[in-house]
Short mmCIF file of C-alpha atoms in Angstrom, two decimals:
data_model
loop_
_atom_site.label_atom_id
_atom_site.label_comp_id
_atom_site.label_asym_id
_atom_site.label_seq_id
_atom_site.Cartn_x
_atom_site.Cartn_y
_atom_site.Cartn_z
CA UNK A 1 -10.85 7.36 -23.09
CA UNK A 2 -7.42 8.82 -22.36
CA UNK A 3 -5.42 6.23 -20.01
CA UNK A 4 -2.16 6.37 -18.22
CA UNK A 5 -0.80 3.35 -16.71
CA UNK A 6 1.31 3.73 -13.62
CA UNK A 7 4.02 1.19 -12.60
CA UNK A 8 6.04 2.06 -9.67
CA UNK A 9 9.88 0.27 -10.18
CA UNK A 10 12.61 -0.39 -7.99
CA UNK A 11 15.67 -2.00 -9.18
CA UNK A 12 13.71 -3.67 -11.96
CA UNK A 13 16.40 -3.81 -14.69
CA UNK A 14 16.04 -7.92 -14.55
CA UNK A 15 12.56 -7.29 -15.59
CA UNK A 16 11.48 -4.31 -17.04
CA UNK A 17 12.48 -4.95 -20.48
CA UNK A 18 9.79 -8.08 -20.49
CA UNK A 19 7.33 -5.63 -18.72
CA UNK A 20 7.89 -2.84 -21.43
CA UNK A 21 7.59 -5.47 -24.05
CA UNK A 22 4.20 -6.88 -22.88
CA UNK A 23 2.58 -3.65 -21.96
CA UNK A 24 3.74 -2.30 -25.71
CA UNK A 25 1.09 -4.69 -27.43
CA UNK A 26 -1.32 -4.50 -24.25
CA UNK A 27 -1.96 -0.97 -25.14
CA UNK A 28 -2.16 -1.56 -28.76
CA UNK A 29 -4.58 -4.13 -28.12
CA UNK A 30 -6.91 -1.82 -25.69
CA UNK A 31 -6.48 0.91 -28.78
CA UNK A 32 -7.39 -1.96 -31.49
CA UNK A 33 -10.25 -2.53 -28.73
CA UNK A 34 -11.53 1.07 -28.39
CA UNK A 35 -10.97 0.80 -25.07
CA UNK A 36 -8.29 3.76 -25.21
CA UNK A 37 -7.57 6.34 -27.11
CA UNK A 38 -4.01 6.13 -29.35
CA UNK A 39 -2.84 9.30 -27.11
CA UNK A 40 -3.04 6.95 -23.97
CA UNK A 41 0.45 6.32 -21.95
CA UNK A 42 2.44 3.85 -19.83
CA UNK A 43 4.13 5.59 -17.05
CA UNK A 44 7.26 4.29 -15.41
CA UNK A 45 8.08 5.77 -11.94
CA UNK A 46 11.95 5.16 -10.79
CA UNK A 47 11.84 5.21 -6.90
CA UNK A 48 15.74 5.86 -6.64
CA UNK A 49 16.70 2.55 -7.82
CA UNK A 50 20.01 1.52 -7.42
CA UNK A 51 20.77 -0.40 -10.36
CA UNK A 52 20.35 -0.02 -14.46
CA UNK A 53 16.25 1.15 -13.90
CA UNK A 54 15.95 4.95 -14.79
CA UNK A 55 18.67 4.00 -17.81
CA UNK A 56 16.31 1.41 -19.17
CA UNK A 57 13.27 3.53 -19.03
CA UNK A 58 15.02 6.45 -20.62
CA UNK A 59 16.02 4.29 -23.32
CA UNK A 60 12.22 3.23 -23.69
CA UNK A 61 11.05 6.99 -23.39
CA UNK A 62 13.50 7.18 -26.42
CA UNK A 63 12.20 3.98 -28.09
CA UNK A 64 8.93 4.44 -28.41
CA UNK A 65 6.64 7.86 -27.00
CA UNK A 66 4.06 5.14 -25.09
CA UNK A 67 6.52 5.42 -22.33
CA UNK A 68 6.99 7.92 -20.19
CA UNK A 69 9.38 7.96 -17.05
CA UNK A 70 9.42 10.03 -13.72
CA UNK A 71 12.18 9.93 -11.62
CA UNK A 72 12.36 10.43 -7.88
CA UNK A 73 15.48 12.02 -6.08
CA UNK A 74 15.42 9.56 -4.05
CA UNK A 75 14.03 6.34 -2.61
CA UNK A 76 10.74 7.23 -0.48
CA UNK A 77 8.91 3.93 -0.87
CA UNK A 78 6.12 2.26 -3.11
CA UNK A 79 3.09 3.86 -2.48
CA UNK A 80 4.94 7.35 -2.50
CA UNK A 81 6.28 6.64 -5.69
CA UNK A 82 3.00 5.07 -7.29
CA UNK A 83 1.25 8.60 -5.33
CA UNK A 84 3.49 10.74 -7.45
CA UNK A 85 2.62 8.79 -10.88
CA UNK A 86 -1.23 9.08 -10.26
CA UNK A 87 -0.57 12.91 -9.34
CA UNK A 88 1.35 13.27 -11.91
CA UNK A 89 -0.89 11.83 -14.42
CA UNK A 90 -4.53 12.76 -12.99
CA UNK A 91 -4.71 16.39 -14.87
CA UNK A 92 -3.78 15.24 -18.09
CA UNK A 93 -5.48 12.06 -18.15
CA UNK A 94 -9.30 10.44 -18.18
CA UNK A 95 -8.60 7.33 -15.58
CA UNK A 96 -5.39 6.14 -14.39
CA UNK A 97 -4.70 2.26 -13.54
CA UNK A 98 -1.71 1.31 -10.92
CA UNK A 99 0.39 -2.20 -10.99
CA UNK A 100 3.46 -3.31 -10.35
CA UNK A 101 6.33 -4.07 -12.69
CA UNK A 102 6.80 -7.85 -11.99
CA UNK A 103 3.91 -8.82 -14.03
CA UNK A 104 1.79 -11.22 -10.86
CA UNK A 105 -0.97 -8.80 -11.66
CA UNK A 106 -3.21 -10.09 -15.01
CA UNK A 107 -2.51 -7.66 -17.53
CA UNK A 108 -5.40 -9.27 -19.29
CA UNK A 109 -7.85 -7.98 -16.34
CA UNK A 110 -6.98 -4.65 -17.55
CA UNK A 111 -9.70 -4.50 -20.00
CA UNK A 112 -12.32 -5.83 -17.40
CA UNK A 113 -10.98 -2.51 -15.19
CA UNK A 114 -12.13 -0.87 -18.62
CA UNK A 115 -15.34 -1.83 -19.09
CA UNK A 116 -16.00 -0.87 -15.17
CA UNK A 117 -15.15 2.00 -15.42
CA UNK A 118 -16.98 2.53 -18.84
CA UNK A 119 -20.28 1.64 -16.91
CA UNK A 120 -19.86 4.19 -14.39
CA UNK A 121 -17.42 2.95 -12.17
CA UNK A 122 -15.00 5.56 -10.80
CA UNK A 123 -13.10 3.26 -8.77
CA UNK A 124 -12.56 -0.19 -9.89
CA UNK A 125 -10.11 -2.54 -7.68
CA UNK A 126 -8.52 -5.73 -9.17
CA UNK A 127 -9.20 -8.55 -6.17
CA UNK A 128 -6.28 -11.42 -6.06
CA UNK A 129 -9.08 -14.83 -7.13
CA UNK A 130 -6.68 -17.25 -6.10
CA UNK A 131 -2.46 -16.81 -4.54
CA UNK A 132 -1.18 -20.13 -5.29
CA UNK A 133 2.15 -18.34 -6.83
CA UNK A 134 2.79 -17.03 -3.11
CA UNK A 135 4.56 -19.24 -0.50
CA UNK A 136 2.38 -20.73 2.39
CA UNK A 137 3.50 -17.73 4.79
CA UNK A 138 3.14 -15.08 2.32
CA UNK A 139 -0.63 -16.51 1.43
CA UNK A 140 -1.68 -16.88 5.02
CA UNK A 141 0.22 -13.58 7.22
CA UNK A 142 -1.85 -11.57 4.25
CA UNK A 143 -5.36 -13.53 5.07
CA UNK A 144 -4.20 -12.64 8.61
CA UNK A 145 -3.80 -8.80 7.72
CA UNK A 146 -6.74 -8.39 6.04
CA UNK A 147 -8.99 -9.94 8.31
CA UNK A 148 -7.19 -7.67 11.20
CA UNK A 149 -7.87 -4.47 9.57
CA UNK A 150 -11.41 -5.57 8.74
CA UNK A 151 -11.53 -6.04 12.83
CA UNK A 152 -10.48 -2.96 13.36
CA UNK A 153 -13.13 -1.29 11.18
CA UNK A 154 -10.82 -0.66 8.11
CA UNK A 155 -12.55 -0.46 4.72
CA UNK A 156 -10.49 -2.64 3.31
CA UNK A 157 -10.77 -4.62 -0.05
CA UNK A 158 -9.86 -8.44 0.59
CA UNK A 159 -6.93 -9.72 -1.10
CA UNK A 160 -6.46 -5.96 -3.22
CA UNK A 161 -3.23 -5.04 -3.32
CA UNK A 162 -2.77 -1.94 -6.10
CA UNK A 163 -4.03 -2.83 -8.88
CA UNK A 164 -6.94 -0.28 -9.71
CA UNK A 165 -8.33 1.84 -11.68
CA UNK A 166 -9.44 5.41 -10.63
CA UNK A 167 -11.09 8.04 -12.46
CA UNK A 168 -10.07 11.57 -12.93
CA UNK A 169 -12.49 12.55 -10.39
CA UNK A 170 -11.37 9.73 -7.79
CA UNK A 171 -7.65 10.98 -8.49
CA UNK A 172 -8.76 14.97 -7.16
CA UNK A 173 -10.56 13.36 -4.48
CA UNK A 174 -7.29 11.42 -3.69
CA UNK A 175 -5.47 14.58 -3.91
CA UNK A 176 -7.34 16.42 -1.22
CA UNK A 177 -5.81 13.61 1.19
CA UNK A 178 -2.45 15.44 2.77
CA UNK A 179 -1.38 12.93 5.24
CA UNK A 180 2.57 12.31 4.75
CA UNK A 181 2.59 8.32 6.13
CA UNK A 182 0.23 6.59 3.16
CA UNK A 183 -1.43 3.17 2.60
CA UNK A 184 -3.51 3.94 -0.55
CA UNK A 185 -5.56 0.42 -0.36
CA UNK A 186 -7.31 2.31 2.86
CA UNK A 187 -7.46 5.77 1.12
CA UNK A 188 -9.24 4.59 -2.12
CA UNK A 189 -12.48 3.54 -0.46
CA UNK A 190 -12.26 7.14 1.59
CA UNK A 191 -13.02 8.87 -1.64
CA UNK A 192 -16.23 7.51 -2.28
CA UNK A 193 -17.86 7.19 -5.75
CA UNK A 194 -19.06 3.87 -7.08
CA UNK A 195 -17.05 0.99 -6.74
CA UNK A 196 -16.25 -2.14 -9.13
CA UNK A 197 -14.59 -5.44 -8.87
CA UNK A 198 -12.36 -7.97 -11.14
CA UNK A 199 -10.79 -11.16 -9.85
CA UNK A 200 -8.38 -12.30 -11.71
CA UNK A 201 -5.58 -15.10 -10.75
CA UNK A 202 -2.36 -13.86 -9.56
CA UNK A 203 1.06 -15.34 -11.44
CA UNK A 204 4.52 -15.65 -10.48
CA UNK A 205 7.15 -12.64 -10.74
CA UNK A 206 8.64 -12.98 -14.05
CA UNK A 207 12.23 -12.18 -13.09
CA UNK A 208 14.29 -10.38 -10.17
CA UNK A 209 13.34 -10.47 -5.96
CA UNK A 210 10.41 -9.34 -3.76
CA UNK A 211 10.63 -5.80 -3.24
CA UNK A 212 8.49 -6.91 0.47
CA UNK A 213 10.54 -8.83 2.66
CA UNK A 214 9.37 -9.96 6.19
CA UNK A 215 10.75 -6.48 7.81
CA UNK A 216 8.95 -4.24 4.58
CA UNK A 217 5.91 -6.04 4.80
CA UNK A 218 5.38 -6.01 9.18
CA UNK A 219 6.09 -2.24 8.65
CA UNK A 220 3.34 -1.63 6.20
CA UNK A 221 0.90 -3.64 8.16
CA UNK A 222 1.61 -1.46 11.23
CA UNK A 223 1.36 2.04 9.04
CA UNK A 224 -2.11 0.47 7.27
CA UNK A 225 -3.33 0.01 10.94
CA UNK A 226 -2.13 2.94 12.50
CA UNK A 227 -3.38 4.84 9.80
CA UNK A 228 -6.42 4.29 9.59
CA UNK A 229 -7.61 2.69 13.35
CA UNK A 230 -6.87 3.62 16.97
CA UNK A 231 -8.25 0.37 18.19
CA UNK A 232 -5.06 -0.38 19.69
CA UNK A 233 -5.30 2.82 21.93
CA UNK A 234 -8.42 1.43 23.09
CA UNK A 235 -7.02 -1.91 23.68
CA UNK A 236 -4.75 -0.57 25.62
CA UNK A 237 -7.58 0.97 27.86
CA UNK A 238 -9.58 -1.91 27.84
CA UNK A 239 -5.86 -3.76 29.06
CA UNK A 240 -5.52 -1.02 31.93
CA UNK A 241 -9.45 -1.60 33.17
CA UNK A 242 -8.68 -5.23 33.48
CA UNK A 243 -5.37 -5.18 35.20
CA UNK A 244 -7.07 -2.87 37.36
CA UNK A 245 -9.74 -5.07 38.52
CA UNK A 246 -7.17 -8.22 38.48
CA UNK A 247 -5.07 -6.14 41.02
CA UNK A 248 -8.20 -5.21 43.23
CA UNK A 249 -9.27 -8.98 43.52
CA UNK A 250 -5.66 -9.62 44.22
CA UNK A 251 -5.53 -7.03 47.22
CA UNK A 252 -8.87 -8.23 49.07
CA UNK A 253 -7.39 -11.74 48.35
CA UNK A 254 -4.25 -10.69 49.95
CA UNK A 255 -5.64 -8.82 52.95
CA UNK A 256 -8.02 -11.83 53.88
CA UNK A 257 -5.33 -14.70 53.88
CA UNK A 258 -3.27 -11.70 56.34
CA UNK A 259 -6.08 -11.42 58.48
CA UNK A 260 -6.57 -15.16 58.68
CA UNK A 261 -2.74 -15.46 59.04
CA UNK A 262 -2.35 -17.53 56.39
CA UNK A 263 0.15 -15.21 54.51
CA UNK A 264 2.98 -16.86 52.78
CA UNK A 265 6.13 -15.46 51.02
CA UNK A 266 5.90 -16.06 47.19
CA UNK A 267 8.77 -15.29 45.39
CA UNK A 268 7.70 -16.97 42.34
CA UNK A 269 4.42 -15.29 42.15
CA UNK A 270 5.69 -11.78 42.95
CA UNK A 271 8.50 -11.93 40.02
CA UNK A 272 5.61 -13.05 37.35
CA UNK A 273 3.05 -10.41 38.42
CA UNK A 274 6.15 -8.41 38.04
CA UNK A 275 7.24 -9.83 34.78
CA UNK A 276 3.64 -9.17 33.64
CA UNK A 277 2.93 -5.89 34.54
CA UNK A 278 6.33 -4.64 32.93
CA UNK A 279 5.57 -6.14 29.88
CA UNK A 280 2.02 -4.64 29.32
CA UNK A 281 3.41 -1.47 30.13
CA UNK A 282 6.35 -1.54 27.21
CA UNK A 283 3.59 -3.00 24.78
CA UNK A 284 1.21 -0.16 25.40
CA UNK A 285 4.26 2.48 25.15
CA UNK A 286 5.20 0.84 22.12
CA UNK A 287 1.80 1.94 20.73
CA UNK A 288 1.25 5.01 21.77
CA UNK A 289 5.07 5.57 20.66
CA UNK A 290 3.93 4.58 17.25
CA UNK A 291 0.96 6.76 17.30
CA UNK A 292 2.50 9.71 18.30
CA UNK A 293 5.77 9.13 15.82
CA UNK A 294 2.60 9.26 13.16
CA UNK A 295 1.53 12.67 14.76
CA UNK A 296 5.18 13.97 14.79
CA UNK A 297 6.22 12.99 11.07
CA UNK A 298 2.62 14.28 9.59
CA UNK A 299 2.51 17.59 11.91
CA UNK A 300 6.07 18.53 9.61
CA UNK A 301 4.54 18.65 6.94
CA UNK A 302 7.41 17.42 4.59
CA UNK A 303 6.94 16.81 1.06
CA UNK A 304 5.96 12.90 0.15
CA UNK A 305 8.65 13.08 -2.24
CA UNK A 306 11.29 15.31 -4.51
CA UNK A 307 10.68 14.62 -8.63
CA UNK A 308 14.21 14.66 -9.83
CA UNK A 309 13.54 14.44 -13.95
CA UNK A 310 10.24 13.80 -15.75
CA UNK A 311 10.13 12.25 -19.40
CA UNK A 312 6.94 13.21 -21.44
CA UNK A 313 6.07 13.93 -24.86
CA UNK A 314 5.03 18.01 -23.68
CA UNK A 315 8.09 18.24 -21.31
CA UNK A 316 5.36 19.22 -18.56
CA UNK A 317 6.12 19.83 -15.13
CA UNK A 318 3.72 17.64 -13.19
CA UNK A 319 2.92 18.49 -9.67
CA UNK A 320 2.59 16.12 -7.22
CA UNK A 321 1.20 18.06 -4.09
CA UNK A 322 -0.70 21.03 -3.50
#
């Protein structure tokens, strides 16, 4: 089997080197293994880092031919940049597998995502067994996410972040997907095919920072659900038909203490129905707003991202979108 490995980096110079390093006798073990073919490849995807990245994985590309490097323009985000090194890869290549660069995913799992795949799996997700590397908020706001988008009918694989395995098939079935605004943990279980797991404990970063801090990771929690639910719209019904009833009981209340002439002035109560009523009304705009800003960024059609340079044995052009 011919495999590419995709690692999205951004500002990973603390890192990479270690990375590099361990995936160099990974893939000599898989090839020692059978499990890959000698021709197989470790793509490195630069998504406009800002520090010594693209220099290091230029130098690697140099190095040693198992590494190949794709540079954006510009940064457009993770799963545009990991989008770009599966497209990039899914012509040329028998399966792909995606991970990050700070090495918390089990490189060892990799040849479980193998043998998967090798009994007919063309989608094979690696599940997270146990988080105890992640802080107490980080462990329990992603329990929290997952179990949301389950509620709100997302297929969604528990604790899988993006480390998979797709086939060459999967990949052109990915492909046919054109929406701009991505969250490829929802999209992977769109394109069908049979399905594999491997759970495998998660470790701690080897070097360098998060690249998910609290305001990255609340923004790709609302794209994931907006993406792929509109259960909030119909919350937001559901919200109107009881504030509507609420407000009917309120007005025969009303009208029978007048008629009884037991009507009292109530500031209090008049400023919190008020208070109330406003603030339902900015939530629901607030979702609709995001909604429609989903419908306004995909209905341009832009490009999910600009390749600036492309490192590769064949000096190919890859294309990204079709």
């Amino acid at each position: 089997m011919k495999l590419m490995v995709v690692i999205p980096c951004y500002n990973e110079e603390e890192v990479l080197p270690e990375t590099a390093k361990r995936f160099a006798a990974k893939m000599k073990s898989l090839v020692g293994q059978s499990l890959c073919s000698e021709d197989s490849r470790v793509l490195l995807v630069d998504d406009g880092s800002r520090d010594r990245t693209w220099e290091i994985i230029s130098a690697l590309h140099k190095e040693n031919p198992l590494f190949e490097g794709l540079k954006l323009s510009r940064n457009y985000g993770h799963q545009n940049a990991l989008f770009a090194g599966l497209m990039t890869a899914r012509n040329r290549y028998d399966a792909c597998i995606s991970m990050d660069a700070d090495l918390q995913d089990d490189m060892d799992a990799i040849d479980l995502l193998i043998k998967e795949y090798q009994d007919g799996c063309d989608v094979v997700y690696g599940v997270k067994n146990k988080r105890k590397s992640d802080s107490f908020f980080k462990r329990n706001t992603a329990r929290f996410f997952y179990k949301l988008m389950k509620g709100l009918g997302v297929d969604i694989t528990f604790n899988h972040a993006d480390f998979r395995l797709m086939s060459r098939r999967a990949l052109n079935g990915l492909a046919s997907f054109k929406e701009v605004n991505l969250f490829l943990r929802g999209l992977a279980p769109l394109v069908g095919f049979q399905r594999g797991y491997v759970y495998y404990d998660i470790r701690e970063r080897f070097a360098g920072m998060s690249k998910y801090p609290l305001r990255k990771m609340i923004s790709f929690a609302i794209n994931g659900i907006t993406s792929f639910s509109v259960k909030p719209l119909r919350l937001i019904t559901g919200t109107g038909v009881v504030v509507f009833l609420v407000s009917l009981i309120m007005l025969i209340y009303t009208l029978v203490a007048w008629l009884s002439g037991n009507t009292v002035s109530g500031w209090a109560s008049i400023q919190a129905s008020n208070w109330m009523l406003g603030g339902i009304q900015l939530l629901s705009l607030g979702i609709i707003g995001e909604y429609v800003g989903k419908i306004y960024s995909e209905t341009k059609h832009r490009p999910r991202c600009i390749i600036d340079r492309y490192l590769n044995g064949e000096n190919a052009c890859p294309v990204v979108d079709e």
